[in-house]
Structure formats: C-alpha cells, structure tokens
mmCIF file of C-alpha atoms in Angstrom:
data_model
loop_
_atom_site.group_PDB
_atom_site.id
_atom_site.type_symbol
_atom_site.label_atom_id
_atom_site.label_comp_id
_atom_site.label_asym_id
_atom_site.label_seq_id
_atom_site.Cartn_x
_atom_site.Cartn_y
_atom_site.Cartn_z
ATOM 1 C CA UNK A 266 0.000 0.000 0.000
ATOM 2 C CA UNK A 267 1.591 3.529 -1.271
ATOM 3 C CA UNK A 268 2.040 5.795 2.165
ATOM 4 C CA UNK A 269 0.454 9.106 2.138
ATOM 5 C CA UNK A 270 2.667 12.235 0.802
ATOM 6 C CA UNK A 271 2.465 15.745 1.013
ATOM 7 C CA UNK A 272 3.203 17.698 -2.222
ATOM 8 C CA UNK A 273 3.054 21.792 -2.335
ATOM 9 C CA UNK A 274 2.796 22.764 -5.712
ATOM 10 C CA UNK A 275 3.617 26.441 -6.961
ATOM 11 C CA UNK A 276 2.371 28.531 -9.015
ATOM 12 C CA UNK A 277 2.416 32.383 -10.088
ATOM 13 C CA UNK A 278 0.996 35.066 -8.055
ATOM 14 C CA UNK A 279 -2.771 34.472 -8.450
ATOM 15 C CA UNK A 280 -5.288 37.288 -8.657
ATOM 16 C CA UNK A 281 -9.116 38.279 -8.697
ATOM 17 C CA UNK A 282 -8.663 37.726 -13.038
ATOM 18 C CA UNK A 283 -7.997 34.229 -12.167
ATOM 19 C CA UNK A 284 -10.570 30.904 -12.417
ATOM 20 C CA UNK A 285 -9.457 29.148 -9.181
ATOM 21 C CA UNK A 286 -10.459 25.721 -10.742
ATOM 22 C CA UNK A 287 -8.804 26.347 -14.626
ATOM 23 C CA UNK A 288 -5.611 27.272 -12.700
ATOM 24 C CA UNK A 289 -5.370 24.249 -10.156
ATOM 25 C CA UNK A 290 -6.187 22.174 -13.191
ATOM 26 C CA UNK A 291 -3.452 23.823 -15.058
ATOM 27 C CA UNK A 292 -0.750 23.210 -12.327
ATOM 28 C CA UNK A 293 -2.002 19.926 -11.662
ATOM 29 C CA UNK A 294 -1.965 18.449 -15.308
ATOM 30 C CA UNK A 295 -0.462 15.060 -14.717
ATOM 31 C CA UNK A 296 0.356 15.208 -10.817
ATOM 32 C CA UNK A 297 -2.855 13.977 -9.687
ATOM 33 C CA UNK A 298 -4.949 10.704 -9.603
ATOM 34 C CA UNK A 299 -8.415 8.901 -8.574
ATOM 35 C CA UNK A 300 -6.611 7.913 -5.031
ATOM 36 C CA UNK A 301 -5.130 11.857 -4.102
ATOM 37 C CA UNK A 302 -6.769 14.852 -2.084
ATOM 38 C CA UNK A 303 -6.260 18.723 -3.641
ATOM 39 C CA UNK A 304 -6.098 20.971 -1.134
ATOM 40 C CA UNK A 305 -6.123 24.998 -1.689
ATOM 41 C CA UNK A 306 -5.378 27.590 1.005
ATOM 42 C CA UNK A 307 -8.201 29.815 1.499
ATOM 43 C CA UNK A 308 -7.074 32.869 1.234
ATOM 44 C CA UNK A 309 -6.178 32.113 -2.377
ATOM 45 C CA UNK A 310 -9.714 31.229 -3.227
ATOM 46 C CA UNK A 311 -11.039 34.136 -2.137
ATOM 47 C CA UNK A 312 -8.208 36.686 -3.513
ATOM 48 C CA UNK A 313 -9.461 34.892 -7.008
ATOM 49 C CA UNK A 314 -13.310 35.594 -6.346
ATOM 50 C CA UNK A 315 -12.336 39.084 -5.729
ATOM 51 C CA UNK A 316 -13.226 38.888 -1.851
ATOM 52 C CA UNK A 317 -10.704 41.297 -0.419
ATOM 53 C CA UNK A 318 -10.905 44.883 0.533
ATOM 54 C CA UNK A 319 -8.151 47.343 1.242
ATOM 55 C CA UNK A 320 -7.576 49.281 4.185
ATOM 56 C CA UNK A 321 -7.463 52.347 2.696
ATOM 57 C CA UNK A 322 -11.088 51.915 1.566
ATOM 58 C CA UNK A 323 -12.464 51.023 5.451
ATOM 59 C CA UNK A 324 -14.094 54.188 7.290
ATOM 60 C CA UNK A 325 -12.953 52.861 11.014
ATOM 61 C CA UNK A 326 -15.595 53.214 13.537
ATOM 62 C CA UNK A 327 -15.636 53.522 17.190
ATOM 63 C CA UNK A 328 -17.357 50.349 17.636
ATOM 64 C CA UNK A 329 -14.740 48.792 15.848
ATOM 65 C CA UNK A 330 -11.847 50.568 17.302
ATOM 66 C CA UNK A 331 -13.266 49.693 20.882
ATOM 67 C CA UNK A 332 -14.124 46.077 19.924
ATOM 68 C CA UNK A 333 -10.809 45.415 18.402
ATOM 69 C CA UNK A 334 -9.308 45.880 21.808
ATOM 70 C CA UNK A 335 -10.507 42.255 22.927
ATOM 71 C CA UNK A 336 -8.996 40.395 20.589
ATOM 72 C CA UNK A 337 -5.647 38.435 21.005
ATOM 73 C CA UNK A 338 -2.852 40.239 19.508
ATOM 74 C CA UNK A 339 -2.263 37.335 16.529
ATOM 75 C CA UNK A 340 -5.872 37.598 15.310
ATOM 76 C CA UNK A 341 -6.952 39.110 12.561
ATOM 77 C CA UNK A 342 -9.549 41.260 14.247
ATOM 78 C CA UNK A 343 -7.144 42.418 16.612
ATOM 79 C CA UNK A 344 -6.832 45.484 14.350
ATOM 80 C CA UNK A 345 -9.394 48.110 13.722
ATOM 81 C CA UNK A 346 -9.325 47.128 10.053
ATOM 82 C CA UNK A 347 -9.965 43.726 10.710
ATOM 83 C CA UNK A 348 -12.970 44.532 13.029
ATOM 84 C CA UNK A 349 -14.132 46.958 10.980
ATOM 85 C CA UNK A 350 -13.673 44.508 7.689
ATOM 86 C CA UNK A 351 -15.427 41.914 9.638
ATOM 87 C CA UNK A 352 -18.298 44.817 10.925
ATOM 88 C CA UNK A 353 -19.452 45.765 7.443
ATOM 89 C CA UNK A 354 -20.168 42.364 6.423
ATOM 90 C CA UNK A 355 -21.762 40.947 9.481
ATOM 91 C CA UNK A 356 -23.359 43.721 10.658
ATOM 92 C CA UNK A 357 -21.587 46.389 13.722
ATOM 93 C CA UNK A 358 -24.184 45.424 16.345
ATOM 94 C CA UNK A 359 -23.823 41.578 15.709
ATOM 95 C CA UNK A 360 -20.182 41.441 16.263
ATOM 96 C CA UNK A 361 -20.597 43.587 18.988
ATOM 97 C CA UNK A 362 -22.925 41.513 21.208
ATOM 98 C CA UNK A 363 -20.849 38.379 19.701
ATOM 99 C CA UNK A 364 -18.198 39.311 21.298
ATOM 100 C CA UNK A 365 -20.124 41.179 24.633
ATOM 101 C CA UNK A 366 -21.429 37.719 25.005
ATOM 102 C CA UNK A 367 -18.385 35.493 24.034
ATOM 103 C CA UNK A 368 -16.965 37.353 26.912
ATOM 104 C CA UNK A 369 -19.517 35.892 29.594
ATOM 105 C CA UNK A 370 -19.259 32.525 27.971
ATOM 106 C CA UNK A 371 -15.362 32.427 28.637
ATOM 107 C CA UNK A 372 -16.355 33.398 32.392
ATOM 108 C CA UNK A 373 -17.536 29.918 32.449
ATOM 109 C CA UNK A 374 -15.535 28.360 31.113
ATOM 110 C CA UNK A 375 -16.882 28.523 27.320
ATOM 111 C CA UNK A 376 -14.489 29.637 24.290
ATOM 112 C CA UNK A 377 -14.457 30.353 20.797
ATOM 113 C CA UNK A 378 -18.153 31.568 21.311
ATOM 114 C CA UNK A 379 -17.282 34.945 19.705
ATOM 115 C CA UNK A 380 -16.006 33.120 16.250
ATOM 116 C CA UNK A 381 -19.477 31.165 16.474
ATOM 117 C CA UNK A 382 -21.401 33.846 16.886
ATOM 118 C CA UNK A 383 -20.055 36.904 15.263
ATOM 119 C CA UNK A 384 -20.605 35.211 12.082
ATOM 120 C CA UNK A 385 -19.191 32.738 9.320
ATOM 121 C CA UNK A 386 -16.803 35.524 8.939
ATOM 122 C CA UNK A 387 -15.299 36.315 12.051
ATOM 123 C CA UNK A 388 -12.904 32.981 11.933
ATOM 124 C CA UNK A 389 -12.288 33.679 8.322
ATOM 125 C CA UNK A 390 -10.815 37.157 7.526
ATOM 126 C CA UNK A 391 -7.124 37.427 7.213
ATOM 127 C CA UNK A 392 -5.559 40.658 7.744
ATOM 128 C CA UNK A 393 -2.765 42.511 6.082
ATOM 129 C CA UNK A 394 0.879 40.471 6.331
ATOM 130 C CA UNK A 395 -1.943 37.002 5.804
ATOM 131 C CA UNK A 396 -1.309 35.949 2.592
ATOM 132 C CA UNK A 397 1.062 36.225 -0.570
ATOM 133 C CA UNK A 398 1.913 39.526 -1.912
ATOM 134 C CA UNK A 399 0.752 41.865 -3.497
ATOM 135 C CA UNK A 400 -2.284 41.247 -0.973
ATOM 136 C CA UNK A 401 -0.662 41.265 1.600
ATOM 137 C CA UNK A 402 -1.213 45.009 2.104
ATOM 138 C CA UNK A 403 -5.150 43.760 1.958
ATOM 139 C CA UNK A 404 -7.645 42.337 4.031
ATOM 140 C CA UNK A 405 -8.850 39.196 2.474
ATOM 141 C CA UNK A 406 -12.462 37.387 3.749
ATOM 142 C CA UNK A 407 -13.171 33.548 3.417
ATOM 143 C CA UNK A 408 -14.192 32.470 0.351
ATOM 144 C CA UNK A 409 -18.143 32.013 -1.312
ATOM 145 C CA UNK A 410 -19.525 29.055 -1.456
ATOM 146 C CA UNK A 411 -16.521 27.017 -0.374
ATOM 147 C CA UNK A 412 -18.640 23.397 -0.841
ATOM 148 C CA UNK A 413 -19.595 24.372 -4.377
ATOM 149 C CA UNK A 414 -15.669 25.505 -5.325
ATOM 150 C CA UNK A 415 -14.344 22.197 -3.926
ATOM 151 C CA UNK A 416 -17.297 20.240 -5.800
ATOM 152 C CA UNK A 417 -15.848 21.168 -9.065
ATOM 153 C CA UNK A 418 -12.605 20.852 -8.382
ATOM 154 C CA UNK A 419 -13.055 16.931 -7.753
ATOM 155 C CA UNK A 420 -15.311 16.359 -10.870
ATOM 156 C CA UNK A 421 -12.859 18.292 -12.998
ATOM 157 C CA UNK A 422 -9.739 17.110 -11.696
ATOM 158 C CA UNK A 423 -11.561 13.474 -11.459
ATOM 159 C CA UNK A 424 -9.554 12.953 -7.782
ATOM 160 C CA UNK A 425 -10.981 11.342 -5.219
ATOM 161 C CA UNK A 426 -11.324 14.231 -3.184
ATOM 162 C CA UNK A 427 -11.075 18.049 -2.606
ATOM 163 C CA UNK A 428 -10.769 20.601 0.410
ATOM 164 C CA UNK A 429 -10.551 23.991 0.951
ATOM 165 C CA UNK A 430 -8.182 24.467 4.099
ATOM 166 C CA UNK A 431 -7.203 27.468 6.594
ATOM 167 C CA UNK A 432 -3.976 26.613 8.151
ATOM 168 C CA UNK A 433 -1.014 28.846 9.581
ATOM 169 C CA UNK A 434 2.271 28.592 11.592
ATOM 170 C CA UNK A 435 0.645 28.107 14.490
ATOM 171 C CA UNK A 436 -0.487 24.802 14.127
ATOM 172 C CA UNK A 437 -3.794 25.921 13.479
ATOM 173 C CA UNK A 438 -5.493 23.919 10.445
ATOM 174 C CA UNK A 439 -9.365 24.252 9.829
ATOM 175 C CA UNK A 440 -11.274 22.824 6.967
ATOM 176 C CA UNK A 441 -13.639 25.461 4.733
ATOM 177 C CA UNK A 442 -14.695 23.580 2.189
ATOM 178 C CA UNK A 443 -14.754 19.743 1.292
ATOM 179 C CA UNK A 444 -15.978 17.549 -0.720
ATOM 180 C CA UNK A 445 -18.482 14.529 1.036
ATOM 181 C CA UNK A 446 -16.172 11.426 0.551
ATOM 182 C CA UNK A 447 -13.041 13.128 2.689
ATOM 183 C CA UNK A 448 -12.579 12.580 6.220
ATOM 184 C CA UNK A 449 -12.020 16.475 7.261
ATOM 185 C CA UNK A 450 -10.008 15.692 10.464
ATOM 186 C CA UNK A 451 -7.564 13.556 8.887
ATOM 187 C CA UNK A 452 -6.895 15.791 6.454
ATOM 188 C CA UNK A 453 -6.645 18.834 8.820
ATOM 189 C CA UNK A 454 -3.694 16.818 11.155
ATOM 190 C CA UNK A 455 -1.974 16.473 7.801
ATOM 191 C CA UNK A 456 -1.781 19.415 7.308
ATOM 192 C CA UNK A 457 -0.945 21.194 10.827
ATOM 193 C CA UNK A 458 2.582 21.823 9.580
ATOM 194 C CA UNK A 459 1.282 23.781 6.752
ATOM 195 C CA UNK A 460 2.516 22.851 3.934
ATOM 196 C CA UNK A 461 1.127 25.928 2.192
ATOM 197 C CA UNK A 462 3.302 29.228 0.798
ATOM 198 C CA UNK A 463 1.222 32.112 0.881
ATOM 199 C CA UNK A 464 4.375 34.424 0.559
ATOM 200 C CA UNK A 465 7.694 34.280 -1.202
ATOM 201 C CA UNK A 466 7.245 30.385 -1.680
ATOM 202 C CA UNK A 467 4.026 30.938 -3.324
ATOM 203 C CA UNK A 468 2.259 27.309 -3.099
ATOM 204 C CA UNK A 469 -1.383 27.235 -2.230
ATOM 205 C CA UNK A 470 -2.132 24.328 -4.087
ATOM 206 C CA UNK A 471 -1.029 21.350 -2.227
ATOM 207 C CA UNK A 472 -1.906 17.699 -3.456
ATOM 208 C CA UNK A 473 -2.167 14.612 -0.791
ATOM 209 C CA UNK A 474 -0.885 11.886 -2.314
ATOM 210 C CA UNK A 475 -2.861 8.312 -1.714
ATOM 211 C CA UNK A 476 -5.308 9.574 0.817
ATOM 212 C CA UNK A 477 -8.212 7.171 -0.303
ATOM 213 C CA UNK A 478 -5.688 4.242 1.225
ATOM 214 C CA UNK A 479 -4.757 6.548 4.151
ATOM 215 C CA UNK A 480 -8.299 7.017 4.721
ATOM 216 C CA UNK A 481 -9.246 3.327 4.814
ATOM 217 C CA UNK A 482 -6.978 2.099 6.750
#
C-alpha cells in the first residue's frame, strides 16, 4: 500500500482575473490521480473571487476601534481594520454583542463563542501580512460558497477528493470547504505543519498523495 505524501505545488501570483479551478487544473496536469486529495489555502480562493478589501477603503468606527481591543494580539480582528472589515459584512451590532457575550461565555468556562457567533466571517478574515503579496497590504475574507468551489474541483480534476483548508504557523489547520467522501479531520492533522506558501514560496495548491488508502486504513 503507497504511504500518504504531502506535495506543495507552486504557481504564479494568483489574482481576482484568475478561475481558481482552470488554474489548479493547469498546475495539476499530470500530478494527480483517482486515489489523491487537492487541497487549496483559502485565502487564495477568495483573492481569485475578488473577496478582499483594502484598508485604505475602510471608514474605522468607534465600535470597531473599541471592539478590536478584545482580541488576542495574533488575530486578525485584533486590528481596527480587521474589526471593521469583519463589521461591514456581518453587521456592527452583531459582532458587537458576539463578542459582549463570548466574553460571559469564557467566564464559564466557554471559548471560541465569539467566532461562532459573530458570524461565518469572524474565523475567516485574514488581515494585512496574511497571505502572498501583493495582498498582503489587503484584508482578504473567506471564500463564497466554499462546498460548491471544492465540488468542481473533484469532478474536474476526477480525484478522489477536494478541500478547501485554513492553516497557519501556528499549528492551526481548519477545513472550509470539502468535498463529502473526505474525512475532514484527517486531512486537517496532515496538514498542521502547513505545507502551504502564501508568501515568497508561493504554493497554495497542495496535493495529498494516496489519501483514499490513508483514509481506509
């Protein structure tokens, strides 16, 4: 039985004029078969549908500078660009009382309750210095209709499965997207090391070799 393997593959920087699914096919041609997992970073999926916004463009708001406060200095939202990013999409008053109330849940005992209720967004926004440049200097938000991206890629790529991943340095890995057939938490401990580049090394695209046997076993 062929063991599992990790493969990053690179690619040019990608941008909003970019088909995420013609692209992975492109720099895939060859490298994958019926038994292998494609994995794409986030970020990447949603810098090709467009979903970023830059600073620059954000009118800050109290709210948001006051909110932003609470937030763990290596989150996203610990800026007031971040909060405010993450504001104007789910709503000022939502996050607000996500967070109000996240607060009391952590009192006993309770966390994460802020990312579950400040909405799909709030554990999905990457601020500036979060993915490859040039967008780095943006704030990028999860991707649309993660499910439906990942759905293609398997039936175009004819793989036995597909995910859409957010991992970082800090051993965080999350699935976004994924296809029915794929055991999620498997595929997230593979990747915990992150085998991703979204900077210099610029490889979002990473292909698990043999996962159906992996799976199975």
């Amino acid at each position: 039985m062929s063991e599992v393997e990790i493969i990053s593959v690179p690619t040019r920087i990608l941008t909003e004029k970019d088909d995420i699914i013609d692209t992975i096919e492109n720099y895939t041609k060859g490298k994958i078969t019926e038994n292998d997992v494609i994995s794409v970073a986030e970020s990447v999926v949603a810098i090709t549908q467009g979903r970023f916004v830059r600073p620059e463009d954000l009118k800050i708001s109290k709210t948001a500078l006051f909110c932003c406060r609470f937030i763990p200095d290596y989150g996203s939202l610990a800026s007031p660009h971040g909060m405010q990013s993450l504001m104007d999409v789910e709503g000022k008053w939502k996050v607000a009382s996500a967070l109000f109330f996240g607060f009391i849940a952590k009192l006993f005992g309770k966390s994460g309750c802020f990312y579950k209720w400040g909405g799909e967004q709030a554990a999905l926004i990457d601020d500036v210095t979060g993915t490859m440049p040039p967008f780095d200097k943006c704030i990028v938000y999860g991707p649309d209709e993660p499910n439906e991206v990942v759905k293609r890629l398997k039936e175009r790529l004819k793989c036995f499965g597909a995910v859409i991943a957010d991992v970082n340095d800090l051993k965080r890995s999350r699935i976004v997207g994924i296809t029915k057939n794929v055991d999620g938490d498997k595929v997230a401990k593979l990747l915990l090391n992150n085998p991703f580049g979204n900077a210099s090394q610029k490889t979002p695209i990473v292909i698990i070799k043999n996962f159906k046997q992996y799976q199975q076993k």
